mmCIF file of N, CA and C in Angstrom:
data_model
loop_
_atom_site.group_PDB
_atom_site.id
_atom_site.type_symbol
_atom_site.label_atom_id
_atom_site.label_comp_id
_atom_site.label_asym_id
_atom_site.label_seq_id
_atom_site.Cartn_x
_atom_site.Cartn_y
_atom_site.Cartn_z
ATOM 1 N N GLN A 1 -19.899 -2.248 -3.754
ATOM 2 C CA GLN A 1 -19.202 -0.994 -3.420
ATOM 3 C C GLN A 1 -18.087 -1.257 -2.313
ATOM 4 N N VAL A 2 -16.822 -0.756 -2.927
ATOM 5 C CA VAL A 2 -15.146 -0.763 -1.730
ATOM 6 C C VAL A 2 -14.794 0.336 -1.839
ATOM 7 N N GLN A 3 -14.661 0.932 -0.354
ATOM 8 C CA GLN A 3 -13.904 1.887 -0.225
ATOM 9 C C GLN A 3 -12.512 1.652 0.724
ATOM 10 N N LEU A 4 -11.942 2.254 0.063
ATOM 11 C CA LEU A 4 -10.123 2.236 1.095
ATOM 12 C C LEU A 4 -9.894 3.413 1.700
ATOM 13 N N VAL A 5 -9.609 3.741 2.351
ATOM 14 C CA VAL A 5 -8.903 5.144 2.937
ATOM 15 C C VAL A 5 -7.438 4.931 3.601
ATOM 16 N N GLU A 6 -6.546 5.515 3.094
ATOM 17 C CA GLU A 6 -4.913 5.609 3.430
ATOM 18 C C GLU A 6 -4.958 6.449 4.741
ATOM 19 N N SER A 7 -3.953 6.452 5.437
ATOM 20 C CA SER A 7 -3.594 7.485 6.518
ATOM 21 C C SER A 7 -2.144 7.015 6.835
ATOM 22 N N GLY A 8 -1.779 8.065 8.060
ATOM 23 C CA GLY A 8 -0.108 7.959 8.495
ATOM 24 C C GLY A 8 0.872 8.746 7.620
ATOM 25 N N GLY A 9 0.495 9.193 6.382
ATOM 26 C CA GLY A 9 1.831 10.012 5.799
ATOM 27 C C GLY A 9 2.157 11.021 6.056
ATOM 28 N N GLY A 10 3.309 11.633 5.839
ATOM 29 C CA GLY A 10 3.785 13.182 6.117
ATOM 30 C C GLY A 10 5.226 13.149 6.234
ATOM 31 N N LEU A 11 5.854 14.235 6.838
ATOM 32 C CA LEU A 11 7.143 14.439 6.561
ATOM 33 C C LEU A 11 8.286 13.803 7.460
ATOM 34 N N VAL A 12 9.419 13.300 6.654
ATOM 35 C CA VAL A 12 10.398 12.549 7.772
ATOM 36 C C VAL A 12 11.604 12.429 6.898
ATOM 37 N N GLN A 13 12.372 12.689 7.954
ATOM 38 C CA GLN A 13 13.661 12.979 7.654
ATOM 39 C C GLN A 13 14.213 11.610 6.885
ATOM 40 N N PRO A 14 15.072 11.773 6.014
ATOM 41 C CA PRO A 14 16.011 10.312 5.423
ATOM 42 C C PRO A 14 16.434 9.566 7.040
ATOM 43 N N GLY A 15 15.959 8.239 6.769
ATOM 44 C CA GLY A 15 16.329 7.274 7.071
ATOM 45 C C GLY A 15 15.787 7.149 8.241
ATOM 46 N N GLY A 16 14.800 7.770 8.541
ATOM 47 C CA GLY A 16 13.268 7.621 9.369
ATOM 48 C C GLY A 16 12.186 7.037 8.777
ATOM 49 N N SER A 17 11.467 6.966 9.429
ATOM 50 C CA SER A 17 10.208 5.130 9.555
ATOM 51 C C SER A 17 8.844 6.112 9.665
ATOM 52 N N LEU A 18 8.102 6.017 8.682
ATOM 53 C CA LEU A 18 6.724 5.724 8.718
ATOM 54 C C LEU A 18 5.814 4.766 8.526
ATOM 55 N N ARG A 19 4.277 4.615 9.387
ATOM 56 C CA ARG A 19 3.806 3.515 9.045
ATOM 57 C C ARG A 19 2.397 3.908 8.753
ATOM 58 N N LEU A 20 2.284 2.884 6.733
ATOM 59 C CA LEU A 20 0.931 3.623 6.540
ATOM 60 C C LEU A 20 -0.394 2.664 7.291
ATOM 61 N N SER A 21 -1.143 2.891 6.914
ATOM 62 C CA SER A 21 -2.412 2.060 7.304
ATOM 63 C C SER A 21 -3.548 2.421 6.232
ATOM 64 N N CYS A 22 -4.507 1.183 5.913
ATOM 65 C CA CYS A 22 -5.374 1.767 5.556
ATOM 66 C C CYS A 22 -6.520 0.326 5.541
ATOM 67 N N VAL A 23 -7.787 1.395 6.161
ATOM 68 C CA VAL A 23 -8.811 0.401 6.308
ATOM 69 C C VAL A 23 -9.706 0.295 4.687
ATOM 70 N N VAL A 24 -9.959 -1.384 4.485
ATOM 71 C CA VAL A 24 -11.054 -1.568 3.459
ATOM 72 C C VAL A 24 -12.603 -1.630 3.997
ATOM 73 N N SER A 25 -13.428 -0.841 3.696
ATOM 74 C CA SER A 25 -14.768 -1.335 4.012
ATOM 75 C C SER A 25 -15.951 -1.441 2.725
ATOM 76 N N GLY A 26 -16.680 -1.745 3.089
ATOM 77 C CA GLY A 26 -17.522 -2.402 1.784
ATOM 78 C C GLY A 26 -17.851 -3.761 2.011
ATOM 79 N N SER A 27 -18.119 -3.817 0.295
ATOM 80 C CA SER A 27 -18.374 -4.854 0.153
ATOM 81 C C SER A 27 -16.792 -5.903 -0.272
ATOM 82 N N ILE A 28 -16.855 -6.598 0.849
ATOM 83 C CA ILE A 28 -15.297 -7.095 0.754
ATOM 84 C C ILE A 28 -15.708 -8.378 0.538
ATOM 85 N N PHE A 29 -16.384 -9.336 -0.016
ATOM 86 C CA PHE A 29 -16.099 -10.755 -0.212
ATOM 87 C C PHE A 29 -15.409 -10.763 -1.628
ATOM 88 N N GLY A 30 -14.766 -11.814 -1.407
ATOM 89 C CA GLY A 30 -13.863 -11.506 -2.586
ATOM 90 C C GLY A 30 -12.468 -10.762 -3.095
ATOM 91 N N ILE A 31 -12.177 -10.016 -1.801
ATOM 92 C CA ILE A 31 -11.111 -9.205 -1.229
ATOM 93 C C ILE A 31 -10.031 -9.897 -0.896
ATOM 94 N N HIS A 32 -9.115 -10.281 -1.895
ATOM 95 C CA HIS A 32 -8.439 -11.559 -1.345
ATOM 96 C C HIS A 32 -7.013 -11.144 -1.371
ATOM 97 N N ASP A 33 -6.614 -10.004 -2.749
ATOM 98 C CA ASP A 33 -5.314 -9.613 -2.550
ATOM 99 C C ASP A 33 -5.101 -7.367 -2.224
ATOM 100 N N LEU A 34 -4.099 -7.632 -1.079
ATOM 101 C CA LEU A 34 -4.027 -5.859 -0.819
ATOM 102 C C LEU A 34 -2.928 -5.623 -1.330
ATOM 103 N N GLY A 35 -2.697 -4.663 -1.344
ATOM 104 C CA GLY A 35 -1.274 -4.000 -1.857
ATOM 105 C C GLY A 35 -1.216 -2.123 -1.706
ATOM 106 N N TRP A 36 0.285 -1.751 -1.903
ATOM 107 C CA TRP A 36 0.791 -0.532 -1.742
ATOM 108 C C TRP A 36 1.060 -0.044 -2.927
ATOM 109 N N TYR A 37 1.194 1.348 -3.561
ATOM 110 C CA TYR A 37 1.511 1.307 -4.721
ATOM 111 C C TYR A 37 2.123 2.781 -4.748
ATOM 112 N N ARG A 38 2.983 3.448 -5.295
ATOM 113 C CA ARG A 38 2.749 4.813 -5.229
ATOM 114 C C ARG A 38 3.403 5.901 -6.244
ATOM 115 N N GLN A 39 3.210 7.037 -6.466
ATOM 116 C CA GLN A 39 3.314 7.814 -7.767
ATOM 117 C C GLN A 39 3.803 8.901 -7.142
ATOM 118 N N ALA A 40 5.430 9.164 -7.920
ATOM 119 C CA ALA A 40 5.982 10.312 -7.463
ATOM 120 C C ALA A 40 5.742 11.290 -8.718
ATOM 121 N N PRO A 41 5.843 12.610 -8.435
ATOM 122 C CA PRO A 41 5.800 14.112 -9.374
ATOM 123 C C PRO A 41 6.543 13.450 -10.998
ATOM 124 N N GLY A 42 5.906 12.834 -11.981
ATOM 125 C CA GLY A 42 6.423 13.227 -13.100
ATOM 126 C C GLY A 42 6.625 11.978 -13.332
ATOM 127 N N LYS A 43 6.204 10.712 -12.496
ATOM 128 C CA LYS A 43 6.565 9.169 -13.276
ATOM 129 C C LYS A 43 5.676 8.699 -12.783
ATOM 130 N N GLN A 44 5.462 7.149 -13.641
ATOM 131 C CA GLN A 44 4.145 6.737 -13.582
ATOM 132 C C GLN A 44 3.923 5.750 -12.034
ATOM 133 N N ARG A 45 3.015 5.284 -11.839
ATOM 134 C CA ARG A 45 2.645 4.510 -10.810
ATOM 135 C C ARG A 45 3.282 3.624 -10.428
ATOM 136 N N GLU A 46 3.942 2.903 -9.719
ATOM 137 C CA GLU A 46 4.462 1.462 -9.410
ATOM 138 C C GLU A 46 4.317 0.840 -8.249
ATOM 139 N N LEU A 47 4.458 -0.218 -8.485
ATOM 140 C CA LEU A 47 4.014 -1.359 -7.132
ATOM 141 C C LEU A 47 4.981 -0.633 -6.116
ATOM 142 N N VAL A 48 4.802 -1.036 -4.858
ATOM 143 C CA VAL A 48 5.674 -0.932 -3.467
ATOM 144 C C VAL A 48 5.236 -2.325 -3.073
ATOM 145 N N GLY A 49 4.201 -2.900 -2.621
ATOM 146 C CA GLY A 49 4.353 -4.368 -2.472
ATOM 147 C C GLY A 49 2.613 -4.852 -2.479
ATOM 148 N N GLY A 50 2.433 -6.537 -2.460
ATOM 149 C CA GLY A 50 1.469 -6.425 -2.131
ATOM 150 C C GLY A 50 1.334 -7.707 -1.053
ATOM 151 N N ILE A 51 0.353 -8.023 -0.901
ATOM 152 C CA ILE A 51 -0.223 -9.111 0.398
ATOM 153 C C ILE A 51 -1.389 -10.180 0.021
ATOM 154 N N THR A 52 -1.527 -11.355 -0.086
ATOM 155 C CA THR A 52 -2.805 -12.444 -0.153
ATOM 156 C C THR A 52 -2.872 -12.243 1.182
ATOM 157 N N SER A 53 -4.577 -13.034 1.154
ATOM 158 C CA SER A 53 -5.346 -13.594 2.249
ATOM 159 C C SER A 53 -4.764 -14.626 3.222
ATOM 160 N N ILE A 54 -3.525 -15.465 2.193
ATOM 161 C CA ILE A 54 -2.784 -16.127 2.839
ATOM 162 C C ILE A 54 -1.514 -15.857 3.591
ATOM 163 N N LEU A 55 -1.273 -14.466 3.253
ATOM 164 C CA LEU A 55 -0.060 -13.928 3.817
ATOM 165 C C LEU A 55 1.401 -13.952 3.160
ATOM 166 N N THR A 56 1.226 -14.251 1.695
ATOM 167 C CA THR A 56 2.485 -14.173 0.930
ATOM 168 C C THR A 56 2.300 -12.939 0.289
ATOM 169 N N THR A 57 3.946 -12.395 0.772
ATOM 170 C CA THR A 57 3.782 -11.093 0.307
ATOM 171 C C THR A 57 4.563 -11.061 -1.352
ATOM 172 N N ASN A 58 4.677 -9.376 -1.613
ATOM 173 C CA ASN A 58 5.853 -9.810 -2.670
ATOM 174 C C ASN A 58 6.346 -7.949 -2.749
ATOM 175 N N TYR A 59 7.404 -7.798 -3.298
ATOM 176 C CA TYR A 59 7.604 -6.381 -2.935
ATOM 177 C C TYR A 59 8.720 -5.739 -4.065
ATOM 178 N N ALA A 60 8.717 -4.571 -4.483
ATOM 179 C CA ALA A 60 9.430 -4.075 -5.310
ATOM 180 C C ALA A 60 11.032 -4.645 -4.887
ATOM 181 N N ASP A 61 11.720 -4.213 -6.027
ATOM 182 C CA ASP A 61 12.852 -4.560 -5.687
ATOM 183 C C ASP A 61 14.093 -3.084 -4.746
ATOM 184 N N PHE A 62 13.263 -2.034 -5.461
ATOM 185 C CA PHE A 62 13.674 -1.278 -4.381
ATOM 186 C C PHE A 62 13.178 -0.912 -2.832
ATOM 187 N N VAL A 63 12.661 -1.330 -2.715
ATOM 188 C CA VAL A 63 12.096 -1.411 -1.150
ATOM 189 C C VAL A 63 12.529 -2.377 -0.377
ATOM 190 N N LYS A 64 13.152 -4.225 -1.083
ATOM 191 C CA LYS A 64 13.114 -4.846 -0.232
ATOM 192 C C LYS A 64 14.309 -4.602 1.050
ATOM 193 N N GLY A 65 14.125 -5.328 1.916
ATOM 194 C CA GLY A 65 14.730 -5.043 3.290
ATOM 195 C C GLY A 65 14.605 -3.855 4.048
ATOM 196 N N ARG A 66 13.629 -2.633 3.691
ATOM 197 C CA ARG A 66 13.203 -1.579 4.073
ATOM 198 C C ARG A 66 12.078 -1.087 4.492
ATOM 199 N N PHE A 67 10.817 -1.942 3.207
ATOM 200 C CA PHE A 67 9.309 -1.714 3.923
ATOM 201 C C PHE A 67 8.922 -3.010 4.096
ATOM 202 N N THR A 68 8.005 -3.003 4.772
ATOM 203 C CA THR A 68 6.772 -4.206 4.866
ATOM 204 C C THR A 68 5.549 -4.383 4.977
ATOM 205 N N ILE A 69 4.822 -5.043 4.229
ATOM 206 C CA ILE A 69 3.598 -4.800 4.464
ATOM 207 C C ILE A 69 3.040 -6.332 5.182
ATOM 208 N N SER A 70 1.643 -5.692 6.072
ATOM 209 C CA SER A 70 1.212 -6.902 6.688
ATOM 210 C C SER A 70 -0.363 -6.278 6.253
ATOM 211 N N ARG A 71 -1.205 -7.608 7.003
ATOM 212 C CA ARG A 71 -2.695 -7.164 7.316
ATOM 213 C C ARG A 71 -3.031 -7.521 8.388
ATOM 214 N N ASP A 72 -4.532 -7.344 8.592
ATOM 215 C CA ASP A 72 -4.806 -7.418 9.845
ATOM 216 C C ASP A 72 -6.641 -8.239 8.791
ATOM 217 N N ASN A 73 -6.627 -9.203 8.896
ATOM 218 C CA ASN A 73 -8.027 -9.568 8.358
ATOM 219 C C ASN A 73 -9.478 -9.053 9.299
ATOM 220 N N ALA A 74 -9.078 -9.701 10.481
ATOM 221 C CA ALA A 74 -10.058 -9.075 11.303
ATOM 222 C C ALA A 74 -10.396 -7.865 11.268
ATOM 223 N N LYS A 75 -9.650 -6.656 11.670
ATOM 224 C CA LYS A 75 -9.475 -5.355 11.118
ATOM 225 C C LYS A 75 -10.225 -4.906 10.002
ATOM 226 N N ASN A 76 -9.688 -5.353 8.936
ATOM 227 C CA ASN A 76 -10.059 -5.104 7.720
ATOM 228 C C ASN A 76 -8.743 -4.145 7.086
ATOM 229 N N MET A 77 -7.457 -4.073 7.839
ATOM 230 C CA MET A 77 -6.450 -3.420 7.749
ATOM 231 C C MET A 77 -5.470 -3.662 7.199
ATOM 232 N N VAL A 78 -4.872 -2.873 6.482
ATOM 233 C CA VAL A 78 -3.230 -3.170 5.524
ATOM 234 C C VAL A 78 -2.445 -1.972 5.709
ATOM 235 N N TYR A 79 -1.208 -2.498 6.259
ATOM 236 C CA TYR A 79 -0.311 -1.525 6.659
ATOM 237 C C TYR A 79 0.996 -1.607 5.806
ATOM 238 N N LEU A 80 1.664 -0.450 5.914
ATOM 239 C CA LEU A 80 3.060 -0.635 5.211
ATOM 240 C C LEU A 80 4.074 0.097 6.086
ATOM 241 N N GLN A 81 4.875 -0.787 6.975
ATOM 242 C CA GLN A 81 6.064 -0.055 7.308
ATOM 243 C C GLN A 81 7.223 -0.058 6.718
ATOM 244 N N MET A 82 7.384 1.509 6.664
ATOM 245 C CA MET A 82 8.569 2.042 6.001
ATOM 246 C C MET A 82 9.803 2.160 6.731
ATOM 247 N N ASN A 83 11.052 1.575 6.453
ATOM 248 C CA ASN A 83 11.893 1.603 7.205
ATOM 249 C C ASN A 83 13.137 2.119 6.560
ATOM 250 N N SER A 84 14.149 2.725 6.884
ATOM 251 C CA SER A 84 14.986 3.516 6.140
ATOM 252 C C SER A 84 14.581 4.474 5.087
ATOM 253 N N LEU A 85 13.733 5.542 4.964
ATOM 254 C CA LEU A 85 13.569 5.867 4.147
ATOM 255 C C LEU A 85 14.159 7.003 3.932
ATOM 256 N N LYS A 86 14.730 6.969 2.106
ATOM 257 C CA LYS A 86 15.240 7.590 1.197
ATOM 258 C C LYS A 86 14.374 8.913 0.415
ATOM 259 N N PRO A 87 14.954 9.827 -0.105
ATOM 260 C CA PRO A 87 14.590 11.149 -0.667
ATOM 261 C C PRO A 87 14.000 10.515 -1.696
ATOM 262 N N GLU A 88 14.124 9.677 -2.463
ATOM 263 C CA GLU A 88 13.335 9.119 -3.633
ATOM 264 C C GLU A 88 12.574 8.040 -2.945
ATOM 265 N N ASP A 89 11.900 7.717 -1.878
ATOM 266 C CA ASP A 89 10.537 7.595 -1.639
ATOM 267 C C ASP A 89 9.399 8.212 -1.458
ATOM 268 N N THR A 90 9.652 9.712 -1.874
ATOM 269 C CA THR A 90 9.037 10.526 -1.832
ATOM 270 C C THR A 90 8.267 10.408 -3.085
ATOM 271 N N ALA A 91 6.587 10.154 -2.439
ATOM 272 C CA ALA A 91 5.591 10.243 -3.572
ATOM 273 C C ALA A 91 4.117 10.011 -2.905
ATOM 274 N N VAL A 92 3.280 9.736 -3.325
ATOM 275 C CA VAL A 92 2.026 9.617 -2.847
ATOM 276 C C VAL A 92 1.439 8.122 -2.992
ATOM 277 N N TYR A 93 1.250 7.479 -1.695
ATOM 278 C CA TYR A 93 1.175 6.230 -1.831
ATOM 279 C C TYR A 93 -0.467 5.936 -1.681
ATOM 280 N N TYR A 94 -0.701 4.403 -2.582
ATOM 281 C CA TYR A 94 -2.230 4.508 -2.504
ATOM 282 C C TYR A 94 -2.267 3.153 -2.104
ATOM 283 N N CYS A 95 -3.528 2.857 -1.133
ATOM 284 C CA CYS A 95 -3.734 1.246 -0.807
ATOM 285 C C CYS A 95 -4.308 1.001 -2.347
ATOM 286 N N HIS A 96 -4.872 -0.127 -2.358
ATOM 287 C CA HIS A 96 -4.732 -1.071 -3.849
ATOM 288 C C HIS A 96 -5.529 -2.353 -3.098
ATOM 289 N N ALA A 97 -6.488 -2.752 -4.065
ATOM 290 C CA ALA A 97 -7.160 -3.752 -3.590
ATOM 291 C C ALA A 97 -7.761 -4.710 -4.581
ATOM 292 N N ARG A 98 -7.822 -5.925 -4.908
ATOM 293 C CA ARG A 98 -8.072 -6.508 -5.532
ATOM 294 C C ARG A 98 -9.969 -7.667 -5.407
ATOM 295 N N ASN A 99 -10.508 -7.831 -6.578
ATOM 296 C CA ASN A 99 -12.056 -8.689 -6.167
ATOM 297 C C ASN A 99 -11.051 -9.865 -7.006
ATOM 298 N N ILE A 100 -10.797 -11.174 -6.754
ATOM 299 C CA ILE A 100 -10.624 -11.931 -7.505
ATOM 300 C C ILE A 100 -11.178 -12.698 -8.748
ATOM 301 N N TYR A 101 -12.620 -11.946 -7.663
ATOM 302 C CA TYR A 101 -13.759 -13.113 -8.632
ATOM 303 C C TYR A 101 -14.444 -12.193 -9.521
ATOM 304 N N ARG A 102 -14.203 -10.905 -9.505
ATOM 305 C CA ARG A 102 -14.975 -10.293 -10.291
ATOM 306 C C ARG A 102 -13.907 -9.559 -11.185
ATOM 307 N N ASN A 103 -12.731 -9.747 -10.872
ATOM 308 C CA ASN A 103 -11.505 -9.120 -11.492
ATOM 309 C C ASN A 103 -11.546 -7.881 -11.773
ATOM 310 N N THR A 104 -12.247 -7.040 -10.421
ATOM 311 C CA THR A 104 -12.383 -5.782 -10.048
ATOM 312 C C THR A 104 -11.001 -5.385 -9.272
ATOM 313 N N GLU A 105 -10.680 -3.961 -9.329
ATOM 314 C CA GLU A 105 -9.294 -3.328 -8.507
ATOM 315 C C GLU A 105 -10.618 -1.945 -7.616
ATOM 316 N N TYR A 106 -9.703 -1.542 -6.652
ATOM 317 C CA TYR A 106 -10.408 -0.658 -6.215
ATOM 318 C C TYR A 106 -8.857 0.362 -5.436
ATOM 319 N N TRP A 107 -9.206 1.584 -5.632
ATOM 320 C CA TRP A 107 -8.344 2.592 -5.158
ATOM 321 C C TRP A 107 -8.393 3.638 -3.993
ATOM 322 N N GLY A 108 -7.454 3.683 -3.257
ATOM 323 C CA GLY A 108 -7.789 4.538 -2.024
ATOM 324 C C GLY A 108 -7.312 6.352 -2.564
ATOM 325 N N GLN A 109 -7.555 7.288 -2.138
ATOM 326 C CA GLN A 109 -7.125 8.466 -2.454
ATOM 327 C C GLN A 109 -5.577 8.797 -2.169
ATOM 328 N N GLY A 110 -5.265 8.208 -1.719
ATOM 329 C CA GLY A 110 -3.952 8.086 -1.666
ATOM 330 C C GLY A 110 -3.151 9.243 -0.470
ATOM 331 N N THR A 111 -1.863 8.918 -0.251
ATOM 332 C CA THR A 111 -1.400 9.945 1.391
ATOM 333 C C THR A 111 -0.034 10.056 1.310
ATOM 334 N N GLN A 112 0.396 11.501 1.038
ATOM 335 C CA GLN A 112 1.649 11.800 0.642
ATOM 336 C C GLN A 112 2.932 11.557 1.467
ATOM 337 N N VAL A 113 3.957 11.219 1.223
ATOM 338 C CA VAL A 113 5.410 10.775 1.849
ATOM 339 C C VAL A 113 5.920 11.255 1.470
ATOM 340 N N THR A 114 6.913 12.277 2.123
ATOM 341 C CA THR A 114 7.581 13.756 1.966
ATOM 342 C C THR A 114 9.075 13.047 2.662
ATOM 343 N N VAL A 115 10.175 12.457 2.271
ATOM 344 C CA VAL A 115 11.422 12.315 2.879
ATOM 345 C C VAL A 115 11.968 13.806 2.459
ATOM 346 N N SER A 116 12.919 14.642 3.765
ATOM 347 C CA SER A 116 13.700 15.463 3.183
ATOM 348 C C SER A 116 14.227 15.751 4.438
ATOM 349 N N SER A 117 15.046 16.369 4.125
ATOM 350 C CA SER A 117 16.366 17.000 6.002
ATOM 351 C C SER A 117 16.026 18.554 5.334
#
């Protein structure tokens, strides 16, 4: 069993910043890849960014230069620093983990981010 719990969402004005956190617990052996996805109302879930165990990162084009994903393996945490937020960033943000050996994936319950003036 692997559990992911997100926190840090909320309401922020355009141009503001938020930092999302996710703690990974349970049977974490084999969990090498962590990431963040988001889903806005009426839209499909989309990748925001990912980070590997050796800290290689990848980002969706729409967040490059604004968002930064990081992780702390000692604390079993992954973070998403979001700067220069735009109204179109409004979505539920989900933490994601992959077990590369079992080819299984896990999702958090999501945290709401609302960007509005």
